[in-house]
């Protein structure tokens, strides 16, 4: 006898493991391969029985954050065996899906904290056939769920196992999320026949993923179109995968040429490719394209799966032979759930109207030609957005289209294509220019399942079309208008993240020091004084802390003020207006300070590494563009300078190639840190001891300086990246310091580290003063006009530094130092604005590249 969560004594038979079709493998056969070791079917059955006793005899609604671990699989199977309906979410999505949780009120929850009971018994009337609830809406928070039965799950698994010829000796790998119907179908179809599944969170772009594939003789790999893009980008065609029997692709239309390419690769390497078509409403699969037809007919979805039937029903206004695809079969869902009352309903349909437009070709294969819901009427003209996207693709232009009644908007993620896309749209649609809009994002958003996130793009278009962000009223916004949605919308626009939600902080969305100033100024106008650590608070938390902004005063982050002052010191010194050197070394400290606040403030190691690399990229790319352009036109700089390698390959004496030493130092420091964080033990140590680790880094960088040049640095040595990294480390330590003692220690270390470095007391005092300002960690109250000016200069400081070398010399030589400083400011601010306007907003540029680095598995 075993106690369940309600305290009742229950027999272990309650789990009814013997009746579950997914647990029939032999006791000795391996069911799951995980980090903690293999789990046989016999052991899995015992664990499922035990978990079933924990869940109890009364049928209850169980919410499961389905991670790729044994415990999640055990709970999933135990709930099915005990007839407890499951609501599946992705790992960590409980907070993001708060609306869903509030609507359906689960009785039991299993998340990262384990299994816990929210109430005794159940609050619901649950239909006997209800087994599973899945979302079809990605991360939008819609309460609309698909209701599935155990019969649906078993029928789908048997069908898939039949046409893929899944064997007991096969092993799949979790390359897709288990809360996604496709990923769950892979698990079910393999457990059904007694095969094995390798559980891993690794991406297909991770080398360790392929070590697992080879070590455990994986025979199949499943993916959505994005997965196959990652396979191409990570060199799949060169990988040795001797046990791989087949690949499967579903989850959206994949480019026919890519399909043909993988089919041809499979022919050479000995694996098959199956292209499949389905929807969550059909428990994943409705049609498949046999592997022997893939290369010949890559544009087709194939034939109905075993046990199912597809037909084309005419739709008024469409061409002959084209209509809506309708599916019948035992895997068709019970129906939708919109609220808890729907959980008591049984089957409400036997035929599934897919919403997809298709036709039956002469060779007996079905084709999808569009989607009914993707037809838009813009200015009275009916447009098939899917067809327009395909016509753009035919011209080599990748775009995602959304529309409202007055405008069609194309979202792109490649530079310098906006004009071509606009011209192509005008030609294809015949719409007037005012009805066409092209917006560039850092990357085109995907749902967690790897499909185009059109809901995010539709919402983003609505935000762009609205009047927000509205200028602050004379009295400022009130807390009543400072909603979480307003903060989220501001992040979405300023950071180029249309998928931003009210649960995403500035730092979590990839915000960094380059976007921090503009965002903080705009937030201050919306929310008033920002709380300490606001960059790590969600929009919901920020809105709750809103205060009425002051009419004439704005509080500006100290690091932003310091950055503006430091770049002014650089200009004033270089223009020979007044000799106040040291500004660039202060900027190094500010870079370290913001590095610790933003990138190191994240908790996930992968996010931290990508954040640091993105920070380096946001500094290096503008430098490469500007220095490269100047070098091409004037030959003023060597190639080593263009690639930020002058400190390693340049001359030992000062020349123009040393002008960008500051940029080299920042990029080198960021790259070095990324390498250190790639070591799990070092990453863990830094998170556990943020101040201690900062002091160690400071000690190491000072040791490099003292060993290399001693106390005093020479004329070019003081600009060598390796020698000045202690400035970055000092800023890092200032951000990590907590309490008076640690602040005082950093202040003392700043004096000690700086003393004698320049052999110039004033210059050393300026650097120390900069560190002390960072240690204050308080916003600076400024008159509103001054604060806005500081924000503009601070945001543009990188471009001011880059461009001023080509601006001030002529004016200085002509005897106009004041004009030289002013012109340098104006040119840098304009360059920054142009760079941002061209789609290279610091918060979004390069995000597609770093998503590829991240290569996170698609998740819903």
Coordinates of N, CA and C in Angstrom, one line a residue, residues 307-495:
X307 N -4.8 4.2 -41.7 CA -6.0 4.4 -40.8 C -6.7 5.7 -41.0
X308 N -6.1 6.6 -41.8 CA -6.8 7.9 -42.0 C -7.2 8.1 -43.4
X309 N -8.0 9.2 -43.6 CA -8.5 9.5 -45.0 C -8.4 11.0 -45.2
X310 N -7.9 11.4 -46.3 CA -7.8 12.8 -46.7 C -8.7 13.1 -47.9
X311 N -9.3 14.2 -48.0 CA -10.1 14.6 -49.2 C -10.0 16.1 -49.3
X312 N -10.4 16.6 -50.5 CA -10.4 18.0 -50.8 C -11.8 18.5 -51.0
X313 N -12.3 19.4 -50.1 CA -13.6 19.9 -50.2 C -13.6 21.3 -50.9
X314 N -14.4 21.5 -51.9 CA -14.4 22.8 -52.6 C -14.6 24.0 -51.7
X315 N -13.9 25.1 -52.1 CA -14.1 26.4 -51.4 C -14.5 27.4 -52.5
X316 N -15.5 28.1 -52.2 CA -16.1 29.1 -53.2 C -15.0 30.1 -53.5
X317 N -14.8 30.4 -54.8 CA -13.9 31.5 -55.2 C -12.5 31.0 -55.6
X318 N -12.3 29.7 -55.3 CA -10.9 29.2 -55.6 C -11.0 28.4 -57.0
X319 N -9.8 28.1 -57.5 CA -9.8 27.4 -58.8 C -10.2 26.0 -58.7
X320 N -10.5 25.4 -59.8 CA -11.0 24.0 -59.9 C -9.9 23.1 -59.3
X321 N -10.4 22.1 -58.5 CA -9.5 21.2 -57.9 C -8.8 21.6 -56.6
X322 N -9.0 22.9 -56.3 CA -8.4 23.4 -55.0 C -9.5 23.6 -54.0
X323 N -9.3 23.1 -52.8 CA -10.2 23.3 -51.7 C -9.6 23.1 -50.4
X324 N -10.4 22.9 -49.4 CA -9.9 22.7 -48.1 C -9.6 21.3 -47.8
X325 N -8.4 21.0 -47.2 CA -8.1 19.6 -46.9 C -8.9 19.2 -45.6
X326 N -9.6 18.1 -45.7 CA -10.4 17.5 -44.6 C -9.9 16.1 -44.3
X327 N -9.7 15.9 -43.0 CA -9.1 14.6 -42.6 C -10.1 13.8 -41.7
X328 N -10.1 12.5 -41.9 CA -10.9 11.6 -41.0 C -10.0 10.5 -40.5
X329 N -10.1 10.1 -39.2 CA -9.3 9.0 -38.7 C -9.4 9.0 -37.2
X330 N -9.0 7.9 -36.6 CA -9.1 7.7 -35.1 C -8.2 8.6 -34.3
X331 N -7.3 9.3 -35.0 CA -6.5 10.3 -34.3 C -7.0 11.7 -34.3
X332 N -8.2 11.9 -34.8 CA -8.8 13.2 -34.8 C -9.2 13.6 -33.3
X333 N -8.9 14.8 -32.9 CA -9.1 15.2 -31.5 C -10.6 15.1 -31.1
X334 N -10.8 15.1 -29.7 CA -12.1 15.2 -29.2 C -12.8 16.5 -29.5
X335 N -11.9 17.6 -29.6 CA -12.4 18.9 -29.8 C -11.5 19.9 -29.1
X336 N -11.9 21.2 -29.1 CA -11.2 22.2 -28.4 C -11.7 22.4 -27.0
X337 N -10.8 23.0 -26.2 CA -11.2 23.4 -24.8 C -10.9 24.9 -24.8
X338 N -11.9 25.7 -24.4 CA -11.8 27.1 -24.2 C -11.8 27.5 -22.7
X339 N -12.4 26.7 -21.9 CA -12.5 27.0 -20.5 C -12.7 25.6 -19.8
X340 N -12.6 25.6 -18.4 CA -12.7 24.3 -17.7 C -13.9 23.5 -18.0
X341 N -15.0 24.2 -18.3 CA -16.3 23.4 -18.6 C -16.1 22.5 -19.8
X342 N -15.3 22.8 -20.7 CA -15.1 22.0 -21.9 C -14.4 20.7 -21.5
X343 N -13.8 20.6 -20.3 CA -13.1 19.4 -20.0 C -14.0 18.2 -19.7
X344 N -15.3 18.5 -19.6 CA -16.3 17.5 -19.3 C -16.9 17.0 -20.6
X345 N -16.6 17.6 -21.7 CA -17.2 17.2 -23.0 C -16.4 16.1 -23.7
X346 N -17.2 15.3 -24.4 CA -16.6 14.2 -25.2 C -16.3 14.6 -26.6
X347 N -16.3 13.7 -27.5 CA -15.9 14.0 -28.9 C -17.0 14.9 -29.5
X348 N -16.5 15.9 -30.1 CA -17.5 16.9 -30.8 C -17.3 16.8 -32.3
X349 N -16.4 16.1 -32.8 CA -16.2 16.0 -34.3 C -15.5 14.7 -34.7
X350 N -15.7 14.3 -35.9 CA -15.0 13.1 -36.4 C -14.2 13.5 -37.7
X351 N -14.5 14.6 -38.2 CA -13.8 15.1 -39.4 C -13.1 16.4 -39.1
X352 N -11.9 16.5 -39.4 CA -11.1 17.7 -39.1 C -10.9 18.6 -40.3
X353 N -11.5 19.7 -40.3 CA -11.3 20.7 -41.3 C -10.0 21.4 -41.0
X354 N -8.9 21.2 -41.8 CA -7.6 21.6 -41.5 C -7.3 23.1 -41.6
X355 N -8.2 23.8 -42.4 CA -7.9 25.2 -42.7 C -6.8 25.4 -43.7
X356 N -6.2 24.3 -44.2 CA -5.2 24.3 -45.3 C -5.9 24.1 -46.6
X357 N -5.5 24.9 -47.6 CA -6.0 24.7 -49.0 C -5.0 23.8 -49.7
X358 N -5.6 22.8 -50.4 CA -4.8 21.8 -51.1 C -5.5 21.3 -52.3
X359 N -4.8 20.3 -53.0 CA -5.3 19.7 -54.2 C -4.8 18.3 -54.2
X360 N -5.5 17.4 -54.9 CA -5.0 16.1 -55.2 C -4.4 16.0 -56.6
X361 N -3.1 15.8 -56.7 CA -2.4 15.8 -58.0 C -2.8 14.5 -58.8
X362 N -2.4 14.5 -60.0 CA -2.7 13.4 -60.9 C -2.0 12.1 -60.4
X363 N -0.9 12.2 -59.7 CA -0.2 11.0 -59.3 C -0.7 10.5 -58.0
X364 N -1.8 11.1 -57.5 CA -2.4 10.6 -56.2 C -1.8 11.2 -55.0
X365 N -0.9 12.2 -55.1 CA -0.3 12.8 -53.9 C -1.0 14.1 -53.6
X366 N -1.2 14.4 -52.4 CA -1.8 15.7 -52.0 C -0.8 16.8 -51.9
X367 N -1.2 18.0 -52.2 CA -0.3 19.1 -52.1 C -1.0 20.2 -51.3
X368 N -0.3 21.0 -50.5 CA -0.8 22.1 -49.8 C -0.4 23.4 -50.6
X369 N -1.4 24.2 -50.9 CA -1.1 25.4 -51.7 C -1.3 26.7 -50.9
X370 N -1.9 26.6 -49.7 CA -2.0 27.9 -48.9 C -2.9 27.6 -47.7
X371 N -3.2 28.6 -47.0 CA -4.0 28.5 -45.8 C -5.2 29.5 -45.8
X372 N -6.3 29.0 -45.5 CA -7.5 29.9 -45.6 C -7.3 31.2 -44.7
X373 N -6.8 31.0 -43.5 CA -6.6 32.1 -42.6 C -5.5 33.0 -43.0
X374 N -4.7 32.6 -44.0 CA -3.6 33.5 -44.5 C -4.0 34.3 -45.7
X375 N -5.3 34.4 -45.9 CA -5.9 35.3 -46.9 C -6.2 36.6 -46.2
X376 N -5.7 37.7 -46.8 CA -5.9 39.0 -46.2 C -6.6 39.9 -47.2
X377 N -7.4 40.8 -46.8 CA -8.0 41.8 -47.7 C -7.5 43.2 -47.3
X378 N -6.6 43.7 -48.1 CA -5.9 45.0 -47.9 C -6.4 46.0 -48.9
X379 N -7.1 47.1 -48.4 CA -7.7 48.1 -49.3 C -8.6 47.4 -50.3
X380 N -9.3 46.4 -49.8 CA -10.3 45.7 -50.7 C -9.7 44.6 -51.6
X381 N -8.4 44.5 -51.6 CA -7.8 43.5 -52.5 C -7.5 42.2 -51.7
X382 N -8.0 41.1 -52.2 CA -7.8 39.8 -51.5 C -6.4 39.2 -51.9
X383 N -5.6 38.9 -50.8 CA -4.2 38.4 -51.1 C -4.0 37.1 -50.3
X384 N -3.3 36.2 -51.0 CA -2.9 35.0 -50.4 C -1.4 35.2 -49.9
X385 N -1.3 35.5 -48.6 CA 0.0 35.9 -48.0 C 1.0 34.8 -48.2
X386 N 0.6 33.5 -48.1 CA 1.6 32.4 -48.3 C 2.1 32.4 -49.7
X387 N 1.2 32.6 -50.7 CA 1.6 32.6 -52.1 C 2.6 33.8 -52.3
X388 N 2.3 35.0 -51.7 CA 3.2 36.1 -51.9 C 4.6 35.8 -51.3
X389 N 4.6 35.2 -50.1 CA 5.9 34.8 -49.6 C 6.7 33.9 -50.5
X390 N 6.0 32.9 -51.1 CA 6.6 32.0 -52.0 C 7.2 32.7 -53.2
X391 N 6.4 33.7 -53.8 CA 6.9 34.5 -54.9 C 8.1 35.3 -54.6
X392 N 8.1 35.8 -53.3 CA 9.3 36.5 -52.9 C 10.5 35.6 -52.8
X393 N 10.3 34.4 -52.3 CA 11.3 33.4 -52.2 C 11.9 33.1 -53.5
X394 N 11.0 33.0 -54.5 CA 11.5 32.7 -55.9 C 12.5 33.8 -56.4
X395 N 12.4 35.0 -55.8 CA 13.4 36.1 -56.2 C 14.5 36.2 -55.2
X396 N 14.6 35.1 -54.3 CA 15.7 35.1 -53.3 C 15.5 36.0 -52.1
X397 N 14.2 36.4 -51.9 CA 13.9 37.3 -50.8 C 13.1 36.5 -49.7
X398 N 13.6 36.4 -48.5 CA 13.0 35.7 -47.4 C 12.3 36.7 -46.6
X399 N 11.0 36.6 -46.4 CA 10.2 37.6 -45.6 C 9.0 36.9 -45.0
X400 N 8.5 37.4 -43.9 CA 7.3 36.9 -43.3 C 6.3 38.0 -43.4
X401 N 5.1 37.7 -43.9 CA 4.1 38.7 -44.2 C 3.0 38.6 -43.2
X402 N 2.5 39.8 -42.7 CA 1.3 39.9 -42.0 C 0.6 41.2 -42.5
X403 N -0.7 41.3 -42.2 CA -1.4 42.4 -42.8 C -2.6 42.8 -41.9
X404 N -3.1 44.0 -42.1 CA -4.3 44.4 -41.5 C -5.2 45.0 -42.7
X405 N -6.2 45.7 -42.4 CA -7.1 46.2 -43.4 C -6.4 47.2 -44.4
X406 N -5.4 47.9 -43.9 CA -4.8 49.0 -44.7 C -3.4 48.8 -45.1
X407 N -2.7 47.8 -44.6 CA -1.3 47.7 -44.9 C -0.9 46.3 -44.9
X408 N 0.1 45.9 -45.8 CA 0.7 44.6 -45.7 C 2.2 44.9 -45.3
X409 N 2.6 44.1 -44.3 CA 4.0 44.4 -43.8 C 4.8 43.1 -44.0
X410 N 6.0 43.3 -44.5 CA 7.0 42.3 -44.7 C 8.1 42.4 -43.7
X411 N 8.3 41.4 -42.9 CA 9.4 41.4 -41.9 C 10.6 40.7 -42.5
X412 N 11.8 41.3 -42.5 CA 13.0 40.6 -43.0 C 14.0 40.6 -41.9
X413 N 15.0 39.8 -42.1 CA 16.2 39.8 -41.1 C 17.5 39.9 -41.8
X414 N 17.5 40.3 -43.1 CA 18.8 40.5 -43.8 C 19.0 41.9 -44.1
X415 N 20.2 42.4 -44.1 CA 20.5 43.8 -44.3 C 20.3 44.1 -45.8
X416 N 20.0 45.4 -46.1 CA 20.0 45.9 -47.4 C 19.1 45.2 -48.4
X417 N 18.0 44.7 -47.9 CA 17.0 44.0 -48.8 C 15.6 44.8 -48.8
X418 N 15.5 45.8 -47.9 CA 14.2 46.4 -47.7 C 13.7 47.0 -49.0
X419 N 14.5 47.7 -49.8 CA 14.1 48.3 -51.0 C 13.6 47.2 -52.0
X420 N 14.4 46.1 -52.2 CA 14.1 45.1 -53.1 C 12.8 44.4 -52.7
X421 N 12.6 44.2 -51.4 CA 11.3 43.5 -51.0 C 10.1 44.5 -51.2
X422 N 10.3 45.8 -51.0 CA 9.2 46.7 -51.2 C 8.9 46.7 -52.7
X423 N 9.9 46.8 -53.6 CA 9.6 46.8 -55.0 C 8.9 45.5 -55.5
X424 N 9.4 44.4 -54.9 CA 8.8 43.1 -55.3 C 7.4 43.0 -54.8
X425 N 7.1 43.5 -53.6 CA 5.7 43.5 -53.1 C 4.8 44.3 -53.9
X426 N 5.3 45.5 -54.3 CA 4.5 46.4 -55.2 C 4.1 45.7 -56.5
X427 N 5.1 45.0 -57.1 CA 4.9 44.3 -58.3 C 3.9 43.1 -58.2
X428 N 4.1 42.4 -57.1 CA 3.3 41.2 -56.9 C 1.8 41.5 -56.5
X429 N 1.7 42.5 -55.6 CA 0.4 42.8 -55.1 C -0.4 43.9 -55.8
X430 N 0.3 44.7 -56.5 CA -0.2 45.9 -57.2 C -0.8 46.9 -56.2
X431 N -0.5 46.8 -54.9 CA -0.9 47.8 -53.9 C -0.1 49.1 -54.0
X432 N -0.7 50.2 -53.6 CA 0.0 51.5 -53.7 C 1.1 51.5 -52.6
X433 N 2.1 52.3 -52.8 CA 3.3 52.4 -51.9 C 2.8 52.6 -50.4
X434 N 1.8 53.4 -50.2 CA 1.4 53.7 -48.8 C 0.8 52.4 -48.1
X435 N 0.5 51.4 -48.8 CA -0.1 50.2 -48.2 C 1.0 49.1 -48.0
X436 N 2.3 49.5 -48.3 CA 3.4 48.5 -48.2 C 4.3 49.0 -47.1
X437 N 4.7 48.0 -46.3 CA 5.7 48.3 -45.2 C 6.7 47.2 -45.1
X438 N 7.9 47.6 -44.9 CA 9.0 46.6 -44.8 C 9.8 46.9 -43.5
X439 N 9.9 46.0 -42.6 CA 10.5 46.2 -41.3 C 11.6 45.1 -41.1
X440 N 12.8 45.6 -40.7 CA 13.9 44.6 -40.4 C 14.0 44.3 -39.0
X441 N 14.1 43.0 -38.7 CA 14.4 42.5 -37.3 C 15.7 41.9 -37.2
X442 N 16.2 41.7 -36.0 CA 17.5 41.0 -35.8 C 17.4 39.6 -36.3
X443 N 16.2 39.0 -36.1 CA 15.9 37.6 -36.7 C 14.4 37.5 -36.7
X444 N 14.0 36.6 -37.6 CA 12.5 36.4 -37.7 C 12.1 35.4 -36.6
X445 N 11.1 35.9 -35.8 CA 10.8 35.1 -34.6 C 10.2 33.7 -34.9
X446 N 10.5 32.7 -34.1 CA 10.0 31.4 -34.3 C 9.2 31.0 -33.0
X447 N 8.2 30.2 -33.1 CA 7.6 29.7 -31.9 C 8.5 28.7 -31.3
X448 N 8.2 28.2 -30.1 CA 9.1 27.2 -29.5 C 9.1 25.9 -30.3
X449 N 8.2 25.7 -31.2 CA 8.2 24.5 -32.1 C 9.0 24.7 -33.4
X450 N 9.6 25.9 -33.5 CA 10.4 26.2 -34.7 C 9.6 26.7 -35.9
X451 N 8.3 27.0 -35.7 CA 7.5 27.5 -36.8 C 7.6 29.1 -36.8
X452 N 7.3 29.7 -38.0 CA 7.2 31.2 -38.0 C 6.2 31.7 -36.9
X453 N 6.6 32.6 -36.1 CA 5.7 33.1 -35.0 C 4.9 34.3 -35.6
X454 N 3.9 33.9 -36.3 CA 3.1 35.0 -37.0 C 2.3 35.8 -36.0
X455 N 1.9 35.2 -34.9 CA 1.1 35.9 -33.9 C 2.0 37.0 -33.3
X456 N 3.3 36.8 -33.1 CA 4.2 37.8 -32.6 C 4.3 38.9 -33.6
X457 N 4.4 38.5 -34.9 CA 4.6 39.5 -35.9 C 3.3 40.4 -36.1
X458 N 2.2 39.7 -36.0 CA 0.9 40.5 -36.1 C 0.8 41.5 -35.0
X459 N 1.2 41.1 -33.8 CA 1.1 42.0 -32.6 C 2.1 43.1 -32.8
X460 N 3.3 42.8 -33.4 CA 4.3 43.8 -33.6 C 3.9 44.8 -34.6
X461 N 3.2 44.4 -35.7 CA 2.7 45.3 -36.6 C 1.7 46.2 -36.0
X462 N 0.8 45.7 -35.1 CA -0.2 46.5 -34.4 C 0.5 47.6 -33.6
X463 N 1.6 47.2 -32.9 CA 2.3 48.1 -32.1 C 3.0 49.2 -32.9
X464 N 3.6 48.8 -34.0 CA 4.2 49.7 -34.9 C 3.2 50.7 -35.5
X465 N 2.0 50.2 -35.7 CA 1.0 51.0 -36.4 C 0.3 51.9 -35.4
X466 N 0.4 51.6 -34.1 CA -0.3 52.4 -33.1 C 0.5 53.7 -32.9
X467 N 0.1 54.5 -32.0 CA 0.7 55.8 -31.8 C 1.8 55.7 -30.7
X468 N 2.0 54.6 -30.1 CA 3.0 54.4 -29.2 C 4.4 54.3 -29.8
X469 N 5.5 54.6 -29.2 CA 5.4 55.2 -27.8 C 5.1 56.7 -27.9
X470 N 4.0 57.1 -27.2 CA 3.6 58.4 -27.3 C 4.5 59.3 -26.4
X471 N 4.7 60.6 -26.8 CA 5.6 61.5 -26.1 C 5.0 61.6 -24.7
X472 N 5.9 61.8 -23.7 CA 5.4 62.0 -22.3 C 4.6 63.3 -22.2
X473 N 3.5 63.2 -21.5 CA 2.7 64.4 -21.3 C 3.4 65.3 -20.3
X474 N 3.1 66.6 -20.2 CA 3.8 67.5 -19.3 C 3.8 67.0 -17.9
X475 N 2.8 66.3 -17.5 CA 2.8 65.8 -16.1 C 3.4 64.4 -16.0
X476 N 3.7 63.8 -17.2 CA 4.2 62.5 -17.2 C 3.1 61.5 -17.1
X477 N 3.5 60.2 -17.4 CA 2.5 59.2 -17.3 C 2.2 58.9 -15.9
X478 N 1.1 58.3 -15.6 CA 0.7 57.9 -14.3 C 0.8 56.4 -14.2
X479 N 0.9 55.9 -13.0 CA 1.0 54.5 -12.8 C -0.2 53.8 -13.5
X480 N -1.3 54.5 -13.6 CA -2.5 53.8 -14.2 C -2.2 53.5 -15.7
X481 N -1.4 54.3 -16.4 CA -1.2 54.1 -17.8 C 0.1 53.2 -18.0
X482 N 0.9 53.0 -17.0 CA 2.1 52.3 -17.1 C 1.8 50.8 -16.9
X483 N 1.2 50.2 -17.9 CA 0.8 48.8 -17.8 C 2.0 47.9 -18.2
X484 N 1.9 46.6 -17.8 CA 3.0 45.7 -18.3 C 3.0 45.6 -19.8
X485 N 1.8 45.7 -20.5 CA 1.8 45.6 -21.9 C 2.5 46.8 -22.5
X486 N 2.4 48.0 -21.9 CA 3.1 49.2 -22.5 C 4.7 49.0 -22.4
X487 N 5.1 48.4 -21.2 CA 6.6 48.1 -21.1 C 7.0 47.1 -22.1
X488 N 6.2 46.0 -22.2 CA 6.5 45.0 -23.2 C 6.6 45.5 -24.6
X489 N 5.6 46.4 -25.0 CA 5.6 46.9 -26.3 C 6.9 47.8 -26.5
X490 N 7.3 48.5 -25.5 CA 8.5 49.4 -25.6 C 9.7 48.5 -25.9
X491 N 9.8 47.4 -25.1 CA 10.9 46.4 -25.4 C 10.9 45.9 -26.8
X492 N 9.7 45.5 -27.2 CA 9.5 44.8 -28.5 C 10.0 45.8 -29.6
X493 N 9.7 47.1 -29.5 CA 10.1 48.0 -30.6 C 11.6 48.4 -30.4
X494 N 12.0 48.8 -29.2 CA 13.4 49.3 -29.1 C 14.4 48.2 -29.2
X495 N 14.1 47.0 -28.8 CA 15.1 45.9 -28.8 C 14.8 45.0 -30.1

